[in-house]
Amino acid sequence: MPANLTKSFFTTLLAVHGFAHAATDSVNSESDPLESDQAPFENVVDPQSNSPRWALALSVGRGWSSRDTFSTSQTAVVSRSFSNDALALVPRVGVWRESDQPDQATYSSASAGGNASWAPTDEQELSLDGVWTTQEGPDSWEVTADWSYDRDLMDWLGGQAGVWTGWSKDQRGTLGASLDASLTAGAFALSAGGTYTRRFESYYNVYGDDKSSYINAYGWSSSAFFTRGKWSTGPSWSGETWTANTSGIPPALKGSKGTLATKLAQKAAKVPASGVVINQSLGWSTTWKVFPGMRLIFGLVQNFGSSKTTTNAKNSNVQAAISRQGQDPTNADDSFGASLGYRFSW
């Protein structure tokens, strides 16, 4: 499994059962089905505190794109929370390691960052998050700011909205918005929502050349959990779709000298096309609350994607060029994975 696929694969795998952000989220979070009807958190280290201050998250996962092509990943994150009624600061450090088979390649990285948040009201929160990652090759960094709004519309129905923006060394600027709804009925908790993201994306054109541009991605997510005692289990479904400009210039003309005649020839021979990409993930997670502040989390995920290039012209020569070069602008991959996570807060 290529490195660029596996890193995003394990991010999806961990996000399916909420483990990717576990180290910075409170175990009292309303998003945790096991805490929805439980007593307040009891801090055994600091009895004067009614919330956890430290959090440790560990996970190991394996993903397969075929029987003989798989990757194994280990992740560890530790964080410390400083907070009062309206302000919170959560610094964190983490390490990540991955090994691929059958090429026996190994990748690793370490990151340090933090999240600062302010809740001016019970329903709103403003936050700023930054992270620096050391890895093979140049280091990378990312900064994100967001606003969220969470309101109980009824005793059993809640609504959430948010907007965010950020900038990273590798992916440039990002802008997004989300709208979600959550429903609680006894032991069942359901949620569904949609997102819009404007981001920088890399893909292939119809001639197999690398291209990069800003795209508009539309996503969705849904989950259903059943909670009984110390156990919570249920499925999730998420995905997104976006359109890429996969137009390209024939290799024979690409890279030619920039004379007026050549530019006119390139313009005339340019293949106009666009690619529609759909990526989806189906998951199932089970969480066992060993005791307040400790969780064991098991997750399964199936990632599958599809992409199709269509031309913006009916010229038979253009159609032939598309057919020869293939119709996959992003090389979407299918994969299956499983992970086991441990989360402890104190």
CSV table of C-alpha atoms in Angstrom, one decimal:
chain,number,residue,atom,x,y,z
A,1,MET,CA,0.0,0.0,0.0
A,2,PRO,CA,1.6,3.3,-1.0
A,3,ALA,CA,2.5,5.7,1.8
A,4,ASN,CA,0.2,8.5,0.6
A,5,LEU,CA,-2.7,6.0,0.8
A,6,THR,CA,-1.8,4.4,4.1
A,7,LYS,CA,-1.4,7.5,6.1
A,8,SER,CA,-4.9,8.8,5.0
A,9,PHE,CA,-6.2,5.3,5.4
A,10,PHE,CA,-5.2,5.1,9.1
A,11,THR,CA,-6.5,8.6,9.7
A,12,THR,CA,-9.9,7.4,8.4
A,13,LEU,CA,-9.6,4.2,10.4
A,14,LEU,CA,-9.0,6.0,13.7
A,15,ALA,CA,-11.6,8.6,13.0
A,16,VAL,CA,-14.3,5.9,12.5
A,17,HIS,CA,-14.3,5.2,16.2
A,18,GLY,CA,-13.3,8.7,17.4
A,19,PHE,CA,-9.8,7.7,18.5
A,20,ALA,CA,-7.9,10.2,16.3
A,21,HIS,CA,-8.8,13.1,18.6
A,22,ALA,CA,-9.2,11.1,21.8
A,23,ALA,CA,-6.1,12.6,23.4
A,24,THR,CA,-7.4,16.1,23.3
A,25,ASP,CA,-11.1,15.4,23.9
A,26,SER,CA,-12.5,15.1,27.4
A,27,VAL,CA,-13.9,11.7,28.4
A,28,ASN,CA,-16.9,13.6,29.6
A,29,SER,CA,-17.6,14.7,26.0
A,30,GLU,CA,-21.2,14.4,25.0
A,31,SER,CA,-20.1,12.6,21.8
A,32,ASP,CA,-19.1,9.6,24.0
A,33,PRO,CA,-22.2,7.4,24.2
A,34,LEU,CA,-20.9,5.8,27.4
A,35,GLU,CA,-20.9,9.1,29.2
A,36,SER,CA,-24.4,10.4,28.2
A,37,ASP,CA,-26.1,9.1,31.3
A,38,GLN,CA,-23.2,8.6,33.7
A,39,ALA,CA,-22.1,10.4,36.9
A,40,PRO,CA,-19.5,13.1,36.6
A,41,PHE,CA,-15.9,12.1,36.1
A,42,GLU,CA,-14.1,11.3,39.3
A,43,ASN,CA,-10.4,12.2,39.1
A,44,VAL,CA,-8.6,9.7,41.4
A,45,VAL,CA,-5.3,11.7,41.1
A,46,ASP,CA,-6.8,15.1,42.0
A,47,PRO,CA,-10.1,14.7,43.9
A,48,GLN,CA,-10.6,18.5,43.8
A,49,SER,CA,-11.0,18.3,40.0
A,50,ASN,CA,-14.2,17.1,38.3
A,51,SER,CA,-12.5,16.6,34.9
A,52,PRO,CA,-9.5,14.8,33.6
A,53,ARG,CA,-6.2,16.7,33.1
A,54,TRP,CA,-4.0,14.1,31.4
A,55,ALA,CA,-4.9,11.9,28.5
A,56,LEU,CA,-3.0,9.0,26.9
A,57,ALA,CA,-4.2,7.4,23.6
A,58,LEU,CA,-2.5,4.4,22.1
A,59,SER,CA,-3.6,2.5,19.0
A,60,VAL,CA,-2.4,-0.2,16.6
A,61,GLY,CA,-4.0,-0.9,13.2
A,62,ARG,CA,-3.5,-2.9,10.1
A,63,GLY,CA,-4.9,-2.2,6.7
A,64,TRP,CA,-5.0,-4.3,3.5
A,65,SER,CA,-5.4,-3.2,-0.1
A,66,SER,CA,-4.9,-6.9,-1.1
A,67,ARG,CA,-4.0,-10.1,0.6
A,68,ASP,CA,-0.3,-9.6,0.1
A,69,THR,CA,-0.2,-5.8,0.4
A,70,PHE,CA,-0.8,-4.4,3.8
A,71,SER,CA,0.5,-1.9,6.3
A,72,THR,CA,0.7,-1.9,10.1
A,73,SER,CA,0.6,1.4,12.1
A,74,GLN,CA,1.2,2.4,15.7
A,75,THR,CA,0.2,5.7,17.2
A,76,ALA,CA,0.7,7.3,20.7
A,77,VAL,CA,-0.5,10.7,21.8
A,78,VAL,CA,-0.3,12.3,25.3
A,79,SER,CA,-1.9,15.6,26.3
A,80,ARG,CA,-2.4,17.8,29.3
A,81,SER,CA,-5.4,20.0,29.9
A,82,PHE,CA,-5.4,23.5,31.6
A,83,SER,CA,-8.8,25.0,31.9
A,84,ASN,CA,-11.3,27.2,33.8
A,85,ASP,CA,-14.9,28.0,33.1
A,86,ALA,CA,-14.4,29.5,29.7
A,87,LEU,CA,-10.8,29.0,28.6
A,88,ALA,CA,-8.8,25.9,27.9
A,89,LEU,CA,-5.3,25.1,26.7
A,90,VAL,CA,-4.4,21.5,25.7
A,91,PRO,CA,-0.8,20.9,24.6
A,92,ARG,CA,0.0,17.5,23.1
A,93,VAL,CA,2.8,15.4,21.7
A,94,GLY,CA,2.6,12.2,19.6
A,95,VAL,CA,4.5,9.7,17.6
A,96,TRP,CA,3.4,7.6,14.5
A,97,ARG,CA,5.1,4.7,12.8
A,98,GLU,CA,4.1,2.6,9.8
A,99,SER,CA,5.6,-0.4,8.1
A,100,ASP,CA,4.5,-1.6,4.6
A,101,GLN,CA,4.6,-5.0,3.1
A,102,PRO,CA,5.7,-6.5,0.8
A,103,ASP,CA,8.2,-3.7,0.0
A,104,GLN,CA,9.3,-3.6,3.7
A,105,ALA,CA,9.3,0.2,3.8
A,106,THR,CA,9.1,2.0,7.1
A,107,TYR,CA,7.8,5.5,7.9
A,108,SER,CA,7.7,7.4,11.1
A,109,SER,CA,7.0,10.9,12.4
A,110,ALA,CA,6.7,12.8,15.7
A,111,SER,CA,4.5,15.8,16.3
A,112,ALA,CA,4.0,18.5,18.9
A,113,GLY,CA,1.1,21.0,19.1
A,114,GLY,CA,-1.7,22.4,21.1
A,115,ASN,CA,-5.3,23.6,21.1
A,116,ALA,CA,-6.5,26.8,22.7
A,117,SER,CA,-10.2,27.4,23.1
A,118,TRP,CA,-12.6,30.0,24.5
A,119,ALA,CA,-16.3,29.4,25.1
A,120,PRO,CA,-18.0,32.9,25.3
A,121,THR,CA,-21.4,31.1,25.9
A,122,ASP,CA,-22.6,27.6,26.8
A,123,GLU,CA,-23.4,27.1,23.1
A,124,GLN,CA,-20.4,28.6,21.3
A,125,GLU,CA,-16.7,27.9,21.2
A,126,LEU,CA,-13.8,29.5,19.4
A,127,SER,CA,-10.5,27.5,19.1
A,128,LEU,CA,-7.1,27.7,17.6
A,129,ASP,CA,-5.0,24.6,16.9
A,130,GLY,CA,-1.4,24.2,15.7
A,131,VAL,CA,0.9,21.3,15.1
A,132,TRP,CA,4.5,20.8,14.0
A,133,THR,CA,5.4,17.4,12.5
A,134,THR,CA,9.0,16.0,12.1
A,135,GLN,CA,9.2,13.3,9.5
A,136,GLU,CA,11.4,11.8,6.8
A,137,GLY,CA,12.2,14.8,4.6
A,138,PRO,CA,11.2,18.3,5.3
A,139,ASP,CA,9.1,19.0,8.4
A,140,SER,CA,5.5,20.1,8.1
A,141,TRP,CA,3.2,22.3,10.1
A,142,GLU,CA,-0.5,23.2,10.2
A,143,VAL,CA,-2.6,25.9,11.9
A,144,THR,CA,-6.4,25.8,12.1
A,145,ALA,CA,-9.0,28.2,13.6
A,146,ASP,CA,-12.7,27.3,14.0
A,147,TRP,CA,-16.0,28.3,15.5
A,148,SER,CA,-18.6,25.8,16.6
A,149,TYR,CA,-22.2,26.2,17.8
A,150,ASP,CA,-24.0,23.4,19.7
A,151,ARG,CA,-27.6,23.7,20.8
A,152,ASP,CA,-30.2,21.4,22.2
A,153,LEU,CA,-33.3,21.9,20.1
A,154,MET,CA,-35.3,19.4,22.2
A,155,ASP,CA,-34.6,17.0,25.1
A,156,TRP,CA,-33.8,14.3,22.5
A,157,LEU,CA,-32.6,16.4,19.5
A,158,GLY,CA,-29.5,18.5,19.1
A,159,GLY,CA,-28.0,20.6,16.4
A,160,GLN,CA,-24.4,21.6,15.7
A,161,ALA,CA,-22.8,24.0,13.2
A,162,GLY,CA,-19.3,25.0,12.6
A,163,VAL,CA,-16.9,26.9,10.3
A,164,TRP,CA,-13.1,26.6,10.1
A,165,THR,CA,-10.1,27.8,8.2
A,166,GLY,CA,-6.5,27.0,8.2
A,167,TRP,CA,-3.1,26.9,6.4
A,168,SER,CA,-0.5,24.1,6.2
A,169,LYS,CA,2.9,23.9,4.7
A,170,ASP,CA,2.0,21.0,2.4
A,171,GLN,CA,-1.7,21.7,1.5
A,172,ARG,CA,-1.9,25.5,1.6
A,173,GLY,CA,-5.2,27.0,2.6
A,174,THR,CA,-8.4,25.3,3.7
A,175,LEU,CA,-11.9,26.6,4.3
A,176,GLY,CA,-14.8,24.6,5.5
A,177,ALA,CA,-18.2,24.5,7.1
A,178,SER,CA,-20.4,21.8,8.7
A,179,LEU,CA,-24.0,21.2,9.8
A,180,ASP,CA,-25.0,18.2,12.0
A,181,ALA,CA,-27.9,16.9,13.9
A,182,SER,CA,-27.9,14.3,16.7
A,183,LEU,CA,-30.8,12.3,18.2
A,184,THR,CA,-30.9,10.4,21.5
A,185,ALA,CA,-33.6,7.8,22.2
A,186,GLY,CA,-32.9,5.7,25.2
A,187,ALA,CA,-29.9,3.5,24.6
A,188,PHE,CA,-29.7,4.7,21.0
A,189,ALA,CA,-27.7,7.7,19.7
A,190,LEU,CA,-27.9,8.7,16.1
A,191,SER,CA,-26.1,11.5,14.2
A,192,ALA,CA,-25.9,12.8,10.6
A,193,GLY,CA,-24.3,15.7,9.0
A,194,GLY,CA,-22.7,17.3,5.9
A,195,THR,CA,-19.6,19.3,5.2
A,196,TYR,CA,-18.2,21.7,2.6
A,197,THR,CA,-14.4,22.0,2.2
A,198,ARG,CA,-12.4,24.2,-0.1
A,199,ARG,CA,-8.9,22.8,-0.2
A,200,PHE,CA,-5.8,22.2,-2.4
A,201,GLU,CA,-5.7,18.7,-4.0
A,202,SER,CA,-3.3,16.8,-6.1
A,203,TYR,CA,-4.5,14.4,-8.8
A,204,TYR,CA,-3.7,13.1,-12.4
A,205,ASN,CA,-5.0,14.5,-15.6
A,206,VAL,CA,-6.0,12.4,-18.6
A,207,TYR,CA,-2.4,11.9,-19.7
A,208,GLY,CA,-1.2,10.8,-16.3
A,209,ASP,CA,0.5,14.0,-15.4
A,210,ASP,CA,0.5,15.3,-11.8
A,211,LYS,CA,-1.8,18.3,-11.3
A,212,SER,CA,-2.7,20.4,-8.3
A,213,SER,CA,-5.5,22.9,-7.8
A,214,TYR,CA,-8.2,24.1,-5.3
A,215,ILE,CA,-11.3,21.9,-5.4
A,216,ASN,CA,-14.7,22.1,-3.7
A,217,ALA,CA,-15.4,18.9,-1.7
A,218,TYR,CA,-18.8,17.9,-0.4
A,219,GLY,CA,-18.9,15.4,2.4
A,220,TRP,CA,-21.4,13.5,4.6
A,221,SER,CA,-21.2,11.4,7.8
A,222,SER,CA,-23.6,9.4,9.9
A,223,SER,CA,-23.4,7.0,12.9
A,224,ALA,CA,-25.6,5.0,15.1
A,225,PHE,CA,-24.6,3.7,18.6
A,226,PHE,CA,-26.3,1.4,21.0
A,227,THR,CA,-25.1,1.7,24.6
A,228,ARG,CA,-25.7,-0.9,27.4
A,229,GLY,CA,-23.8,-0.7,30.6
A,230,LYS,CA,-20.1,-0.3,29.9
A,231,TRP,CA,-20.4,-1.2,26.2
A,232,SER,CA,-21.2,0.9,23.2
A,233,THR,CA,-21.3,-0.4,19.6
A,234,GLY,CA,-22.5,0.7,16.2
A,235,PRO,CA,-21.9,1.5,12.6
A,236,SER,CA,-20.8,4.7,10.8
A,237,TRP,CA,-20.8,5.8,7.2
A,238,SER,CA,-18.9,8.8,5.7
A,239,GLY,CA,-17.6,10.0,2.4
A,240,GLU,CA,-17.1,12.9,0.1
A,241,THR,CA,-17.3,13.8,-3.6
A,242,TRP,CA,-15.4,16.4,-5.7
A,243,THR,CA,-14.7,17.3,-9.3
A,244,ALA,CA,-11.2,17.8,-10.7
A,245,ASN,CA,-10.1,19.6,-13.8
A,246,THR,CA,-8.3,16.8,-15.6
A,247,SER,CA,-7.8,18.6,-18.9
A,248,GLY,CA,-4.3,17.9,-20.4
A,249,ILE,CA,-2.0,18.7,-23.2
A,250,PRO,CA,-0.6,15.8,-25.3
A,251,PRO,CA,2.9,14.7,-24.3
A,252,ALA,CA,4.3,15.5,-27.8
A,253,LEU,CA,3.4,19.2,-27.3
A,254,LYS,CA,4.0,19.5,-23.6
A,255,GLY,CA,7.3,21.1,-22.7
A,256,SER,CA,7.8,22.5,-26.2
A,257,LYS,CA,9.3,26.0,-26.6
A,258,GLY,CA,6.9,28.8,-25.8
A,259,THR,CA,6.6,30.3,-29.2
A,260,LEU,CA,3.3,31.7,-30.3
A,261,ALA,CA,2.8,28.9,-32.8
A,262,THR,CA,3.4,26.3,-30.1
A,263,LYS,CA,1.0,27.9,-27.7
A,264,LEU,CA,-1.7,28.0,-30.3
A,265,ALA,CA,-1.0,24.3,-31.1
A,266,GLN,CA,-1.2,23.4,-27.4
A,267,LYS,CA,-4.4,25.3,-27.0
A,268,ALA,CA,-6.0,23.6,-30.0
A,269,ALA,CA,-4.8,20.1,-28.9
A,270,LYS,CA,-5.7,20.4,-25.3
A,271,VAL,CA,-8.1,17.6,-24.1
A,272,PRO,CA,-10.9,19.2,-22.1
A,273,ALA,CA,-12.1,16.8,-19.4
A,274,SER,CA,-13.2,16.6,-15.8
A,275,GLY,CA,-13.0,13.9,-13.2
A,276,VAL,CA,-15.7,13.1,-10.6
A,277,VAL,CA,-14.3,11.4,-7.4
A,278,ILE,CA,-16.4,9.7,-4.7
A,279,ASN,CA,-14.6,8.2,-1.7
A,280,GLN,CA,-16.6,6.4,1.1
A,281,SER,CA,-15.9,4.6,4.3
A,282,LEU,CA,-18.1,2.1,6.2
A,283,GLY,CA,-17.1,1.3,9.7
A,284,TRP,CA,-18.1,-0.4,12.9
A,285,SER,CA,-16.7,0.3,16.4
A,286,THR,CA,-17.1,-1.1,19.8
A,287,THR,CA,-16.1,0.6,23.0
A,288,TRP,CA,-15.7,-0.9,26.5
A,289,LYS,CA,-15.5,1.4,29.4
A,290,VAL,CA,-13.2,-0.6,31.8
A,291,PHE,CA,-13.8,2.1,34.5
A,292,PRO,CA,-14.3,5.9,34.4
A,293,GLY,CA,-11.5,7.4,32.4
A,294,MET,CA,-10.4,4.2,30.6
A,295,ARG,CA,-11.6,2.9,27.3
A,296,LEU,CA,-10.7,0.0,25.0
A,297,ILE,CA,-11.8,0.6,21.4
A,298,PHE,CA,-12.0,-1.8,18.5
A,299,GLY,CA,-12.7,-0.6,15.0
A,300,LEU,CA,-13.3,-2.0,11.5
A,301,VAL,CA,-13.4,0.0,8.4
A,302,GLN,CA,-13.9,-0.6,4.7
A,303,ASN,CA,-12.7,2.2,2.4
A,304,PHE,CA,-13.8,2.2,-1.2
A,305,GLY,CA,-13.6,4.9,-3.9
A,306,SER,CA,-14.5,5.5,-7.5
A,307,SER,CA,-13.6,8.1,-10.1
A,308,LYS,CA,-14.5,8.7,-13.7
A,309,THR,CA,-13.2,11.1,-16.3
A,310,THR,CA,-15.6,12.6,-18.7
A,311,THR,CA,-14.7,14.9,-21.6
A,312,ASN,CA,-16.2,18.3,-22.3
A,313,ALA,CA,-16.1,17.6,-26.1
A,314,LYS,CA,-17.6,15.1,-28.4
A,315,ASN,CA,-14.6,14.9,-30.8
A,316,SER,CA,-13.8,11.3,-31.5
A,317,ASN,CA,-10.0,11.9,-31.3
A,318,VAL,CA,-10.5,13.3,-27.8
A,319,GLN,CA,-12.5,10.3,-26.8
A,320,ALA,CA,-9.8,8.0,-28.1
A,321,ALA,CA,-7.1,9.8,-26.1
A,322,ILE,CA,-9.2,9.4,-22.9
A,323,SER,CA,-9.6,5.7,-23.7
A,324,ARG,CA,-5.9,5.1,-24.2
A,325,GLN,CA,-4.8,7.0,-21.1
A,326,GLY,CA,-7.5,5.6,-18.7
A,327,GLN,CA,-10.3,7.3,-16.9
A,328,ASP,CA,-9.1,7.5,-13.3
A,329,PRO,CA,-8.0,11.0,-12.3
A,330,THR,CA,-7.0,10.1,-8.7
A,331,ASN,CA,-6.2,6.4,-8.7
A,332,ALA,CA,-8.9,5.7,-6.0
A,333,ASP,CA,-8.0,2.7,-3.9
A,334,ASP,CA,-10.1,0.2,-2.0
A,335,SER,CA,-8.9,-1.1,1.4
A,336,PHE,CA,-10.0,-2.8,4.6
A,337,GLY,CA,-8.6,-2.4,8.1
A,338,ALA,CA,-8.9,-3.1,11.8
A,339,SER,CA,-7.5,-1.3,14.8
A,340,LEU,CA,-7.4,-1.6,18.6
A,341,GLY,CA,-7.1,1.5,20.7
A,342,TYR,CA,-6.6,2.3,24.4
A,343,ARG,CA,-7.5,5.6,26.0
A,344,PHE,CA,-6.8,6.6,29.5
A,345,SER,CA,-7.6,9.9,31.2
A,346,TRP,CA,-6.8,11.1,34.7
